[in-house]
């Protein structure tokens, strides 16, 4: 998401969560995330009311699940906690009924399982191995083109560029037009009126233009032998080849957003985390072999998707969750649950079990691209360390206005060359 019309309030502008009656706590406010001020709110919920009901919200009442083990329990119980788009889907904001975009992340079995299987080969170990040298070469080119000793926006020049190139590779998308992918990802995740598109009509028109563009690519690939790009996989896949236009668009948006915002914000988040924790940066410089354990730590620390939502298909839990209720799993909170993760608030690049985090979810919807994302981050850090002694953050980051995508609009940095 590259636009934020609303300026971030300061964290001090929000009331102390401990001064509020528990039932008045509402963590699902984009302003809180934009100001990075949500942490004490989640801390209080974890401590005092880990399965918390918020009765009043612009998107309707919702439950917050804030502890690691409870989130795992919900995420792995798809029989009771549904992802179906027609029930509202997978974010706190319901999918709009007059513009439903079916996609397999917002489906329950058996259709979910069949469609997921179609795209799974994109992340097979053999394919990842093939992608590695391409990603490394492209990452190197991007890093070599950056200015030394002057301030620039890391988000735009590195994080967006690298993930967009990656997506273009996965889709075998026309190379020169790859920034269209960034644009469509932003459009899909940004509500109208926040600077990117004026209104819902404009937004839909752009998404339909995205569909047209991809229908063309589909038509080319469906008549060619099966290839190992995502469009060819969808066009030839048993469970996907008869999708209608909206379902094709929905699944495309899933793959574009899934692989875009998340990895982009992990690339930026890593730079920020290392700057805020200079001792960890020093450890990394002294020992680049820590990169493979640093990468999952960055993904935990950043938690690029702050939540996933489910709808209860039956009454559940010791609490009073009722059939039809909206249930929000706050990964961002579970990842700071010190009952499960030692020193959960600290960024530690050589943790004992760095992969113990919720950022990729669990259960049948666990992120398809998790190994690919880790590989991308590992490569970019290997290439950064070969070139620069310090990626120095030069000012406050501008954060995304969202309770779903947790990330950065801008991050000013200055590069110092390795001597
Ligand atoms: C650091 C990077 C990433 C993060 C944090 C992330 C996070 C997530 C999360 C939280 C889910 C839902 C899990 C659940 O409901 O239990 C998910 C699903 C998914 N992700 Fe990722 N993701 C990342 C990178 C990627 C990449 C690179 C791709 C591209 C190939 C991708 C594609 C998907 C898809 C297709 C799904 C839907 C899976 C399903 O419904 O079965 N993700 N991701």
XYZ file of C-alpha atoms and ligand atoms in Angstrom:
462
model
C 0.000 0.000 0.000
C 1.787 3.120 -1.060
C -0.586 5.878 -0.060
C -1.827 7.121 3.262
C -3.991 10.193 3.197
C -4.485 10.350 6.920
C -1.479 11.675 8.831
C -0.431 9.451 11.689
C -1.408 10.692 15.135
C 1.269 10.430 17.828
C 1.063 7.365 20.065
C 0.497 9.746 23.004
C -2.758 10.901 21.372
C -4.448 7.645 22.404
C -5.846 7.003 25.872
C -3.945 4.706 28.200
C -5.710 1.352 27.620
C -5.595 0.658 31.369
C -7.723 3.766 31.947
C -10.586 2.386 29.819
C -13.334 -0.001 30.896
C -12.401 -3.385 29.405
C -15.567 -3.584 27.320
C -14.754 -0.255 25.677
C -11.445 -1.476 24.295
C -11.473 -1.616 20.503
C -8.146 -2.696 19.023
C -9.391 -2.669 15.432
C -8.631 0.974 14.737
C -6.398 1.731 11.770
C -5.155 4.881 13.563
C -3.699 2.757 16.362
C -1.703 0.724 13.861
C -0.634 3.746 11.873
C 0.750 5.308 15.054
C 2.253 1.975 16.225
C 0.269 2.540 19.411
C -1.637 -0.755 19.602
C 0.894 -2.687 21.703
C -0.344 -1.769 25.236
C -3.928 -2.428 24.164
C -3.063 -5.973 23.116
C -0.963 -6.441 26.226
C -3.947 -5.621 28.414
C -6.244 -7.952 26.475
C -3.754 -10.836 26.667
C -3.486 -10.315 30.393
C -7.072 -9.589 31.377
C -9.429 -10.751 28.655
C -7.692 -12.864 26.000
C -10.955 -13.681 24.217
C -12.503 -10.237 24.142
C -15.794 -8.980 22.790
C -16.092 -5.555 21.199
C -19.767 -4.750 20.784
C -19.482 -1.574 18.775
C -17.407 -1.173 15.669
C -17.995 0.366 12.270
C -17.756 -3.136 10.728
C -19.963 -4.707 13.411
C -19.276 -6.535 16.680
C -16.270 -8.852 16.824
C -14.270 -11.127 19.111
C -10.526 -10.587 19.523
C -8.344 -13.647 20.068
C -5.025 -12.364 21.380
C -3.027 -15.268 22.870
C -0.781 -17.574 20.858
C -2.396 -20.883 21.829
C -5.947 -19.629 21.392
C -5.081 -18.311 17.921
C -3.623 -21.720 17.012
C -6.799 -23.390 18.269
C -9.031 -21.203 16.078
C -6.788 -21.300 13.021
C -6.575 -25.105 13.035
C -10.315 -25.610 13.530
C -11.777 -24.803 10.135
C -14.795 -27.033 10.858
C -16.029 -24.423 13.332
C -14.272 -21.266 12.168
C -15.074 -20.598 8.531
C -13.233 -18.463 5.980
C -16.113 -18.344 3.474
C -16.433 -15.089 1.577
C -20.234 -15.219 1.649
C -20.104 -15.194 5.466
C -17.743 -12.218 5.452
C -14.372 -13.686 4.473
C -10.996 -13.351 6.129
C -10.657 -9.741 7.236
C -12.525 -7.781 9.867
C -14.228 -5.840 7.123
C -16.824 -8.046 5.398
C -16.381 -8.667 1.691
C -18.857 -6.498 -0.154
C -21.803 -8.636 -1.252
C -22.292 -6.743 -4.503
C -18.634 -7.230 -5.505
C -17.703 -10.672 -4.210
C -14.264 -11.772 -5.260
C -14.059 -15.526 -4.719
C -10.529 -16.652 -3.839
C -9.346 -19.823 -2.189
C -8.099 -18.116 0.976
C -11.756 -17.179 1.542
C -13.180 -20.653 0.918
C -13.654 -23.734 3.070
C -12.935 -27.299 1.943
C -13.393 -29.037 -0.376
C -13.099 -26.243 -2.970
C -10.301 -24.524 -1.066
C -8.169 -27.654 -1.026
C -8.622 -28.351 -4.741
C -7.720 -24.814 -5.843
C -4.774 -24.510 -3.463
C -3.352 -27.726 -4.906
C -3.269 -26.150 -8.367
C -0.823 -23.382 -7.421
C 1.194 -25.338 -4.871
C 3.879 -26.470 -7.383
C 5.053 -22.834 -7.665
C 6.742 -23.321 -4.288
C 8.025 -26.871 -4.724
C 11.643 -27.272 -3.595
C 12.710 -27.748 -7.241
C 11.008 -24.552 -8.337
C 12.434 -22.602 -5.412
C 15.885 -23.812 -6.331
C 15.338 -22.624 -9.902
C 14.118 -19.238 -8.681
C 17.016 -18.671 -6.314
C 19.596 -17.579 -8.884
C 17.085 -15.285 -10.654
C 16.131 -13.617 -7.387
C 19.779 -13.200 -6.400
C 20.718 -11.666 -9.711
C 17.789 -9.244 -9.628
C 18.371 -8.308 -6.002
C 22.010 -7.576 -6.844
C 21.023 -5.296 -9.725
C 18.616 -3.348 -7.529
C 21.158 -2.930 -4.722
C 23.922 -1.892 -7.135
C 21.709 0.869 -8.543
C 21.161 2.582 -5.179
C 22.766 5.907 -4.247
C 25.445 5.831 -1.543
C 25.501 8.474 1.197
C 22.231 10.162 0.317
C 18.791 9.734 1.811
C 16.168 7.849 -0.209
C 13.008 5.809 0.346
C 13.864 2.157 0.987
C 10.222 1.113 0.545
C 9.988 2.394 -3.005
C 13.460 1.682 -4.294
C 14.090 -1.703 -2.710
C 11.126 -3.378 -0.991
C 8.537 -2.626 -3.674
C 10.901 -3.111 -6.579
C 12.160 -6.465 -5.374
C 8.757 -7.950 -4.546
C 7.250 -6.624 -7.764
C 10.036 -8.246 -9.774
C 9.411 -11.462 -7.883
C 5.697 -11.372 -8.673
C 6.365 -10.603 -12.326
C 8.603 -13.682 -12.372
C 5.969 -15.910 -10.723
C 3.278 -14.785 -13.183
C 5.660 -14.577 -16.136
C 4.193 -11.069 -16.448
C 5.323 -8.579 -19.130
C 8.479 -7.224 -17.516
C 8.245 -3.540 -18.456
C 4.702 -3.319 -17.143
C 5.390 -4.935 -13.801
C 4.515 -1.843 -11.712
C 0.919 -2.507 -12.742
C 1.105 -5.393 -10.283
C 2.101 -3.034 -7.481
C -0.743 -0.722 -8.406
C -3.346 -3.519 -8.447
C -2.106 -4.828 -5.135
C -2.446 -1.355 -3.617
C -5.892 -0.864 -5.135
C -7.090 -4.200 -3.830
C -6.037 -3.460 -0.254
C -6.694 0.265 0.070
C -10.163 1.526 0.901
C -11.412 4.275 -1.436
C -10.975 7.836 -0.267
C -7.530 7.363 1.262
C -5.632 8.987 -1.566
C -5.179 6.149 -4.038
C -8.654 5.939 -5.574
C -11.428 8.456 -5.129
C -14.371 6.158 -4.732
C -15.547 2.564 -4.866
C -16.612 2.893 -8.505
C -13.137 3.990 -9.537
C -11.646 1.137 -7.531
C -13.836 -1.473 -9.215
C -13.082 -0.054 -12.642
C -9.354 -0.487 -12.031
C -9.835 -4.015 -10.753
C -11.851 -4.900 -13.836
C -9.030 -3.488 -15.981
C -6.723 -5.838 -14.066
C -9.070 -8.723 -14.932
C -9.036 -7.746 -18.632
C -5.265 -7.634 -18.675
C -4.966 -11.067 -17.097
C -7.682 -12.596 -19.302
C -5.410 -11.787 -22.229
C -2.503 -13.553 -20.588
C -4.789 -16.501 -19.756
C -5.871 -16.796 -23.376
C -2.256 -16.923 -24.511
C -1.268 -19.547 -21.946
C -4.321 -21.797 -22.135
C -3.514 -22.549 -25.757
C 0.149 -23.226 -25.046
C 1.604 -26.292 -23.293
C 1.410 -26.056 -19.458
C 4.181 -23.845 -18.090
C 5.367 -23.339 -14.534
C 4.051 -19.815 -14.010
C 0.944 -19.107 -11.931
C -1.294 -18.093 -14.837
C -0.505 -21.224 -16.785
C -1.110 -23.323 -13.650
C -4.539 -21.735 -13.165
C -5.435 -22.007 -16.857
C -4.581 -25.705 -17.014
C -5.512 -26.770 -13.455
C -8.409 -29.197 -13.112
C -10.001 -27.191 -10.272
C -9.386 -23.750 -11.755
C -9.662 -23.950 -15.530
C -13.409 -23.314 -15.523
C -13.360 -20.335 -13.162
C -15.505 -17.384 -14.167
C -14.023 -13.938 -14.544
C -14.640 -12.809 -10.955
C -13.163 -15.984 -9.529
C -10.109 -15.620 -11.737
C -9.772 -11.999 -10.614
C -10.241 -13.016 -6.969
C -7.523 -15.653 -7.092
C -5.200 -13.294 -8.939
C -5.705 -10.647 -6.290
C -4.971 -13.270 -3.641
C -1.703 -14.215 -5.315
C -0.735 -10.598 -6.015
C -1.483 -9.309 -2.517
C -0.294 -12.490 -0.799
C 3.128 -12.237 -2.342
C 3.438 -8.481 -2.400
C 2.600 -6.418 0.681
C 3.759 -9.106 3.050
C 7.255 -9.652 1.727
C 7.621 -5.941 0.956
C 6.929 -5.018 4.560
C 9.242 -7.706 5.890
C 12.081 -6.275 3.809
C 11.456 -2.804 5.243
C 10.715 -4.137 8.745
C 14.070 -5.902 8.909
C 15.952 -2.668 8.244
C 13.958 -0.883 10.924
C 14.341 -3.677 13.493
C 18.126 -3.779 13.038
C 18.361 0.007 13.416
C 16.280 -0.061 16.572
C 18.469 -2.877 17.921
C 22.068 -1.926 17.085
C 23.524 -4.798 19.117
C 21.661 -7.238 16.855
C 22.964 -5.409 13.771
C 26.483 -5.768 15.163
C 25.934 -9.502 15.707
C 24.774 -9.840 12.120
C 27.749 -7.986 10.662
C 30.105 -10.129 12.702
C 28.335 -13.316 11.697
C 26.314 -13.325 8.449
C 25.559 -17.014 8.961
C 22.873 -15.787 11.353
C 20.759 -14.676 8.365
C 18.694 -17.906 8.178
C 17.596 -17.505 11.794
C 17.225 -13.731 11.524
C 14.742 -14.043 8.641
C 11.939 -15.783 10.583
C 12.642 -13.439 13.498
C 12.040 -10.461 11.195
C 8.804 -12.064 9.999
C 7.661 -12.602 13.590
C 8.695 -9.123 14.708
C 7.019 -7.481 11.723
C 3.905 -9.696 11.483
C 3.042 -8.314 8.011
C -0.595 -9.410 8.269
C -1.837 -8.264 11.654
C -4.925 -10.462 11.651
C -7.059 -13.057 9.914
C -10.766 -13.301 10.563
C -13.162 -16.239 10.739
C -16.922 -16.651 11.189
C -18.178 -19.141 13.788
C -20.293 -21.928 12.278
C -21.333 -23.105 15.746
C -21.215 -21.875 19.344
C -17.636 -22.248 20.541
C -15.198 -22.086 23.394
C -15.728 -21.691 27.096
C -16.630 -18.112 26.256
C -19.793 -17.055 24.628
C -18.842 -17.129 20.967
C -22.106 -17.777 19.151
C -22.808 -19.232 15.744
C -22.447 -16.417 13.189
C -20.070 -14.309 15.312
C -17.040 -12.638 13.807
C -13.762 -13.883 15.292
C -10.506 -11.991 14.712
C -7.192 -13.775 15.327
C -4.628 -11.097 16.107
C -1.357 -12.661 14.954
C 0.358 -9.409 15.882
C -0.588 -10.010 19.500
C 0.037 -13.766 19.601
C 3.546 -13.109 18.321
C 4.201 -11.042 21.469
C 2.787 -13.619 23.885
C 5.600 -14.183 26.359
C 3.952 -17.323 27.733
C 4.970 -19.055 24.515
C 7.790 -16.946 23.089
C 10.608 -16.009 25.424
C 11.350 -12.264 25.500
C 8.605 -11.854 22.944
C 8.933 -8.062 22.804
C 12.624 -8.229 21.909
C 14.129 -8.628 18.464
C 16.767 -11.373 18.797
C 18.350 -12.654 15.611
C 19.786 -15.819 17.142
C 16.745 -17.096 19.015
C 16.506 -20.779 19.773
C 13.257 -21.411 17.900
C 12.832 -18.516 15.474
C 10.186 -20.308 13.413
C 7.844 -20.417 16.354
C 5.559 -17.601 15.296
C 2.081 -17.046 13.891
C 2.867 -14.729 10.971
C 2.139 -17.400 8.340
C -0.953 -18.714 10.132
C -1.657 -22.395 10.764
C -3.988 -25.097 9.536
C -5.316 -25.563 6.033
C -4.777 -21.924 5.029
C -1.181 -21.713 6.247
C 0.681 -19.452 3.849
C 1.470 -21.139 0.540
C 4.404 -18.797 -0.051
C 6.174 -19.043 3.294
C 9.342 -20.740 2.050
C 9.489 -18.438 -0.953
C 9.179 -15.370 1.275
C 11.919 -16.655 3.571
C 14.150 -17.360 0.609
C 13.652 -13.874 -0.792
C 14.530 -12.296 2.539
C 17.553 -14.514 3.023
C 18.900 -13.591 -0.413
C 18.330 -9.867 -0.033
C 20.157 -9.845 3.323
C 23.034 -11.903 1.953
C 23.392 -9.420 -0.894
C 23.025 -6.376 1.394
C 25.783 -7.589 3.695
C 28.124 -8.089 0.731
C 27.731 -4.420 -0.222
C 26.852 -2.168 2.694
C 28.192 -1.829 6.213
C 25.057 -0.022 7.354
C 21.571 0.641 6.005
C 20.909 3.604 8.266
C 17.348 4.697 9.003
C 17.246 8.500 8.734
C 13.826 9.339 10.145
C 10.547 8.009 11.415
C 8.893 5.479 9.104
C 5.444 6.308 7.770
C 3.168 3.411 8.591
C 0.235 1.965 6.669
C -3.248 2.997 7.781
C -4.751 -0.460 8.214
C -5.561 -3.098 10.835
C -4.805 -5.845 8.310
C -1.652 -4.996 6.370
C 0.980 -4.026 8.913
C 3.727 -2.178 7.152
C 5.374 0.957 5.861
C 4.532 3.602 3.298
C 7.974 5.213 3.465
C 11.236 4.457 5.238
C 14.030 6.992 4.679
C 17.499 5.428 4.714
C 21.115 6.202 3.868
C 23.592 3.576 2.701
C 27.157 3.215 3.925
C 29.484 1.292 1.685
C 31.413 -1.703 2.930
C 35.107 -0.787 3.082
C 6.486 -12.687 4.832
C 5.672 -12.934 3.858
C 4.294 -13.518 4.002
C 3.451 -13.522 5.084
C 3.689 -12.948 6.471
C 2.239 -14.223 4.677
C 1.158 -14.447 5.511
C 0.063 -15.233 5.195
C -1.020 -15.543 6.084
C -1.159 -15.035 7.511
C -1.897 -16.349 5.428
C -3.206 -16.939 5.975
C -2.911 -18.028 6.961
C -4.105 -18.570 7.705
O -5.243 -18.144 7.468
O -3.895 -19.462 8.551
C -1.365 -16.522 4.089
C -1.979 -17.265 3.103
C -1.543 -17.256 1.802
N -0.357 -16.730 1.311
Fe 1.065 -15.765 2.352
N 2.366 -14.598 3.380
C 3.602 -14.196 2.922
C 4.132 -14.407 1.651
C 3.467 -14.993 0.618
C 3.986 -15.152 -0.719
C 5.372 -14.734 -1.197
C 2.989 -15.718 -1.454
C 3.038 -15.989 -2.937
C 3.159 -16.995 -3.558
C 1.868 -15.963 -0.573
C 0.677 -16.550 -0.925
C -0.328 -16.931 -0.049
C -1.540 -17.636 -0.459
C -1.897 -18.060 -1.854
C -2.303 -17.848 0.706
C -3.646 -18.566 0.836
C -3.441 -19.972 1.357
C -4.724 -20.743 1.604
O -5.802 -20.162 1.774
O -4.674 -21.994 1.589
N 2.201 -15.512 0.679
N -0.163 -15.841 3.969
